[in-house]
Coordinates of C-alpha atoms in Angstrom, one line a residue:
M1 CA 71.8 122.1 96.6
H2 CA 73.2 120.0 99.4
D3 CA 74.9 121.5 102.4
I4 CA 77.7 118.9 102.4
I5 CA 78.8 116.3 99.9
I6 CA 80.8 113.5 101.5
I7 CA 83.0 111.5 99.1
G8 CA 83.4 108.0 100.5
G9 CA 81.0 105.8 102.5
G10 CA 83.4 104.2 104.9
P11 CA 83.4 104.8 108.7
A12 CA 84.7 108.3 108.3
G13 CA 82.2 109.3 105.7
L14 CA 79.2 107.7 107.4
T15 CA 80.1 109.2 110.7
A16 CA 80.5 112.6 109.1
A17 CA 77.0 112.2 107.6
T18 CA 75.5 111.4 110.9
Y19 CA 77.1 114.4 112.6
A20 CA 76.1 116.7 109.8
C21 CA 72.5 115.6 110.0
R22 CA 72.4 116.2 113.8
A23 CA 73.8 119.7 113.2
G24 CA 70.8 120.4 110.9
K25 CA 72.7 120.1 107.6
T26 CA 71.8 118.1 104.5
P27 CA 74.6 115.7 103.6
L28 CA 75.0 113.5 100.5
V29 CA 77.3 110.5 100.7
L30 CA 78.8 109.4 97.4
E31 CA 80.3 105.9 97.5
K32 CA 81.7 104.3 94.3
S33 CA 81.7 100.6 95.3
G34 CA 80.3 99.4 98.6
F35 CA 79.5 101.2 101.9
G36 CA 81.8 100.4 104.8
G37 CA 85.1 100.5 103.0
Q38 CA 87.9 98.3 104.3
I39 CA 85.9 97.1 107.4
T40 CA 83.7 94.9 105.2
Y41 CA 86.8 92.6 104.7
S42 CA 87.0 92.0 108.4
H43 CA 85.4 88.7 109.5
K44 CA 85.3 89.7 113.1
I45 CA 85.9 93.1 114.9
E46 CA 86.5 93.2 118.6
N47 CA 88.1 96.6 119.1
F48 CA 85.2 98.9 118.3
P49 CA 83.6 100.4 121.4
A50 CA 80.4 98.8 122.7
A51 CA 80.6 95.9 120.2
L52 CA 82.1 92.9 121.9
S53 CA 82.3 91.1 118.5
I54 CA 80.8 92.1 115.2
S55 CA 81.5 91.4 111.6
G56 CA 82.8 94.2 109.4
T57 CA 79.7 93.9 107.1
E58 CA 77.3 94.1 110.0
L59 CA 79.1 97.2 111.4
A60 CA 79.0 98.8 108.0
D61 CA 75.3 98.1 107.7
K62 CA 74.6 99.7 111.1
M63 CA 76.6 102.8 110.1
V64 CA 74.7 103.2 106.9
E65 CA 71.3 102.6 108.6
Q66 CA 72.2 105.2 111.3
A67 CA 73.2 107.8 108.8
I68 CA 70.1 107.3 106.7
S69 CA 67.8 107.3 109.7
Q70 CA 69.3 110.7 110.7
G71 CA 68.4 112.1 107.2
A72 CA 71.5 111.5 105.1
Q73 CA 71.1 110.8 101.4
V74 CA 73.4 108.1 100.0
E75 CA 74.2 107.3 96.4
L76 CA 76.4 104.6 94.7
E77 CA 78.3 106.9 92.4
E78 CA 82.0 107.6 91.8
A79 CA 83.1 111.2 92.4
Q80 CA 85.4 112.2 89.5
S81 CA 86.2 115.8 90.3
I82 CA 85.5 118.8 92.5
T83 CA 85.2 122.3 91.2
K84 CA 84.9 125.5 93.3
N85 CA 82.5 127.9 91.8
D86 CA 82.7 131.7 91.7
D87 CA 80.1 132.1 94.4
G88 CA 82.1 129.8 96.8
T89 CA 79.9 126.7 96.3
F90 CA 81.2 123.5 94.9
T91 CA 80.2 121.1 92.1
V92 CA 81.1 117.4 92.4
L93 CA 81.1 115.6 89.1
T94 CA 80.3 111.8 89.3
D95 CA 80.0 109.0 86.7
F96 CA 76.2 109.6 86.7
G97 CA 75.9 113.4 86.9
K98 CA 76.8 116.3 89.1
Y99 CA 75.8 117.7 92.5
D100 CA 76.2 121.2 94.0
C101 CA 77.0 121.8 97.7
K102 CA 78.3 124.4 100.1
A103 CA 81.2 122.2 101.5
V104 CA 82.9 119.0 100.7
I105 CA 84.4 116.3 102.9
I106 CA 86.9 113.9 101.2
A107 CA 86.7 110.5 102.9
T108 CA 87.9 108.2 100.2
G109 CA 89.9 106.0 102.6
A110 CA 93.0 104.0 101.5
K111 CA 93.1 100.4 100.2
H112 CA 95.7 97.9 101.3
R113 CA 97.9 96.8 98.5
T114 CA 97.3 93.2 97.6
L115 CA 99.7 90.6 96.1
G116 CA 97.4 89.8 93.2
V117 CA 98.2 86.1 93.3
E118 CA 95.9 83.1 92.8
G119 CA 93.5 82.4 95.6
E120 CA 94.2 85.7 97.5
E121 CA 90.7 87.2 97.0
N122 CA 89.1 84.0 98.3
F123 CA 90.6 84.3 101.7
I124 CA 90.6 88.1 102.4
G125 CA 88.8 88.4 105.8
N126 CA 89.0 84.6 106.2
G127 CA 92.6 83.8 106.8
I128 CA 94.2 86.8 105.1
S129 CA 94.3 90.1 107.0
F130 CA 95.9 93.5 106.6
C131 CA 95.9 94.6 110.2
A132 CA 97.7 92.9 113.0
V133 CA 96.3 95.4 115.5
C134 CA 92.8 94.5 114.4
D135 CA 93.0 90.8 113.9
G136 CA 96.2 89.6 115.6
A137 CA 94.3 88.5 118.7
F138 CA 92.4 85.9 116.7
Y139 CA 95.6 83.9 116.1
Q140 CA 96.9 83.7 119.7
G141 CA 99.0 80.6 120.1
Q142 CA 98.8 79.8 116.4
E143 CA 101.3 80.1 113.5
V144 CA 101.0 83.1 111.2
A145 CA 102.9 84.6 108.2
V146 CA 103.7 88.2 107.5
I147 CA 104.2 89.2 103.9
G148 CA 106.6 92.2 103.5
G149 CA 109.8 93.5 104.8
G150 CA 109.2 97.2 105.5
N151 CA 108.5 99.0 108.8
S152 CA 104.8 98.1 108.6
A153 CA 105.4 94.5 108.2
L154 CA 108.1 94.4 110.9
V155 CA 105.9 96.2 113.4
D156 CA 103.1 93.7 112.6
A157 CA 105.4 90.8 113.0
T158 CA 106.7 92.2 116.4
L159 CA 103.1 92.5 117.7
L160 CA 102.2 89.0 116.5
A161 CA 105.3 87.5 118.0
E162 CA 104.1 88.5 121.4
T163 CA 101.2 86.1 121.3
C164 CA 101.6 83.7 118.3
K165 CA 103.3 80.4 118.4
K166 CA 105.4 81.2 115.3
V167 CA 105.7 84.2 112.9
T168 CA 107.2 83.6 109.5
I169 CA 108.2 86.8 107.6
I170 CA 108.3 86.5 103.8
Q171 CA 110.2 89.1 101.9
N172 CA 110.8 89.2 98.1
L173 CA 114.2 91.0 98.5
S174 CA 117.5 89.7 99.8
Y175 CA 117.2 91.9 102.8
L176 CA 114.5 93.5 105.1
T177 CA 113.9 97.2 104.3
G178 CA 112.6 98.3 107.8
E179 CA 114.5 99.9 110.6
Q180 CA 117.5 98.0 112.0
R181 CA 116.1 98.1 115.5
L182 CA 113.0 96.3 114.4
I183 CA 115.1 93.8 112.5
D184 CA 117.4 93.1 115.5
N185 CA 114.4 92.6 117.7
L186 CA 112.8 90.1 115.5
Q187 CA 116.0 88.2 114.8
S188 CA 116.5 87.8 118.5
R189 CA 113.1 86.0 118.9
D190 CA 113.0 82.2 118.9
N191 CA 109.5 82.1 117.4
V192 CA 110.3 84.3 114.3
E193 CA 111.6 82.9 111.0
I194 CA 112.6 85.2 108.2
I195 CA 112.5 84.0 104.6
L196 CA 114.2 86.2 102.0
N197 CA 114.3 86.2 98.2
T198 CA 110.8 84.6 98.2
T199 CA 107.5 85.5 96.8
V200 CA 104.0 84.2 97.4
E201 CA 102.7 82.2 94.4
E202 CA 99.3 81.0 95.6
F203 CA 97.0 80.7 98.5
K204 CA 95.3 77.3 98.8
G205 CA 92.4 75.9 100.8
D206 CA 88.9 74.5 100.6
G207 CA 86.7 77.2 102.3
E208 CA 89.5 78.0 104.8
L209 CA 93.1 78.9 104.2
E210 CA 95.2 75.8 104.3
S211 CA 98.6 76.6 102.8
V212 CA 100.7 79.2 101.1
V213 CA 102.8 78.3 98.1
L214 CA 106.2 80.1 98.0
K215 CA 108.8 80.5 95.2
N216 CA 112.4 81.4 95.9
T217 CA 114.4 83.4 93.4
D218 CA 116.4 80.3 92.6
G219 CA 113.1 78.7 91.4
T220 CA 112.6 76.5 94.4
I221 CA 108.9 75.9 95.3
S222 CA 107.9 75.3 98.9
E223 CA 104.7 75.4 101.0
I224 CA 103.9 76.6 104.5
K225 CA 100.8 76.1 106.5
P226 CA 100.0 79.1 108.7
Q227 CA 96.6 79.6 110.3
G228 CA 96.7 83.3 109.3
V229 CA 98.5 85.6 106.8
F230 CA 99.1 89.3 107.3
V231 CA 99.8 91.2 104.0
A232 CA 101.8 94.3 104.9
I233 CA 103.1 95.8 101.6
G234 CA 101.6 99.3 101.9
L235 CA 98.5 101.3 101.4
C236 CA 97.1 103.1 98.4
P237 CA 95.0 106.2 98.8
D238 CA 92.5 107.2 96.1
N239 CA 92.8 111.0 96.0
K240 CA 94.3 111.6 92.5
A241 CA 91.0 113.0 91.1
F242 CA 91.1 115.8 93.7
E243 CA 94.7 117.0 93.5
N244 CA 93.5 120.2 91.9
M245 CA 91.5 121.0 95.1
T246 CA 93.9 120.0 97.8
A247 CA 97.6 119.3 98.4
L248 CA 98.7 115.6 98.4
D249 CA 101.9 114.3 99.9
G250 CA 104.4 112.1 97.9
R251 CA 102.3 109.0 98.5
G252 CA 99.0 110.6 97.5
Y253 CA 97.5 111.3 100.9
V254 CA 95.7 114.6 101.5
V255 CA 97.9 116.8 103.6
A256 CA 96.0 117.5 106.8
D257 CA 96.3 117.2 110.6
E258 CA 93.8 116.3 113.4
K259 CA 91.7 119.4 112.5
C260 CA 90.8 117.7 109.2
L261 CA 91.3 121.0 107.3
T262 CA 92.7 121.1 103.7
D263 CA 94.4 124.1 102.0
T264 CA 91.1 124.9 100.3
D265 CA 88.4 126.7 102.3
G266 CA 85.3 124.6 102.3
V267 CA 87.1 121.3 101.6
F268 CA 87.7 119.0 104.5
V269 CA 89.2 115.5 104.8
A270 CA 88.5 112.6 107.1
G271 CA 89.8 109.1 107.7
D272 CA 92.6 107.0 106.1
C273 CA 93.0 109.1 103.0
R274 CA 94.7 111.9 105.0
T275 CA 98.2 112.1 106.4
K276 CA 98.1 110.4 109.8
E277 CA 100.0 107.9 112.0
I278 CA 97.2 105.6 113.2
R279 CA 94.6 104.2 110.8
Q280 CA 91.9 102.4 112.7
I281 CA 88.0 102.4 112.6
T282 CA 88.0 104.5 115.7
T283 CA 90.3 107.1 114.3
A284 CA 88.3 107.2 111.1
T285 CA 85.1 107.9 112.9
A286 CA 86.8 110.5 115.0
D287 CA 87.9 112.3 111.9
G288 CA 84.4 112.0 110.5
A289 CA 83.0 113.9 113.5
V290 CA 85.8 116.5 113.4
A291 CA 85.4 117.2 109.7
A292 CA 81.6 117.3 109.8
L293 CA 81.6 119.9 112.6
A294 CA 84.2 121.9 110.9
A295 CA 82.2 121.8 107.6
C296 CA 79.1 122.9 109.5
A297 CA 80.9 125.8 111.1
Y298 CA 82.3 126.8 107.7
I299 CA 78.8 126.9 106.2
D300 CA 77.3 128.8 109.2
N301 CA 80.1 131.4 109.0
N302 CA 79.6 131.9 105.2
K303 CA 75.9 132.4 105.0

């Protein structure tokens, strides 16, 4: 029996594992695809403390190495359900078997929604980004495009407009859906262009992103050549399998605050998969520490 099972091997989950080990507990980290989560799509990270510049893959490798060196067990398995047993312990069913534990931390993260168009996967992390706060500084003085018309897209565009030569907003509807104050601010800027009724058809380039093919609702095809593209069409959490164990909000996020407690004793949550305002690597690692220490306290109080 493990003390804690951590579902998800991103920054939140791996930090939770490290903290659990240092508290004398035995954690098991279950990751269904690849350790590191979203950060592995980042070509360069410059806003993580003590790392002047590091790739997402390298940072993920260091986090995994640190957790394992502290004593954590890690497995590439997909958690499919959580069951609370009569004795207060939990059973986590995976695609390979099942594991028992005294507490669970859900750290499944949230994936950025993608456009699903030709060439997109080729340039994610190399011309296509999902976070202006994370990657906007790399395009200072250059031309960029923002895909989307909601608040997230408009906030990204506003941030980028401060340092970029030009920001082109591409929206598939005939209007922007974000707050009017954001729209007014962007419309007042000389370096912002808003293109409506338009979808992205293809990303083109030989090794590096060279152009974006657009299609207007009237059938007109055009092409723009930004140095970077920021896709801001929403996030998608992966918590459906655990809705029997904890409350989810209307968008599928685990309902929890900065204490990382769910409505089920013994089940905790950390990182981008919970309800929160800011989703960054640092906030995910903070959640991981909070959730791990809460889980350790829960175990100690229920011996």
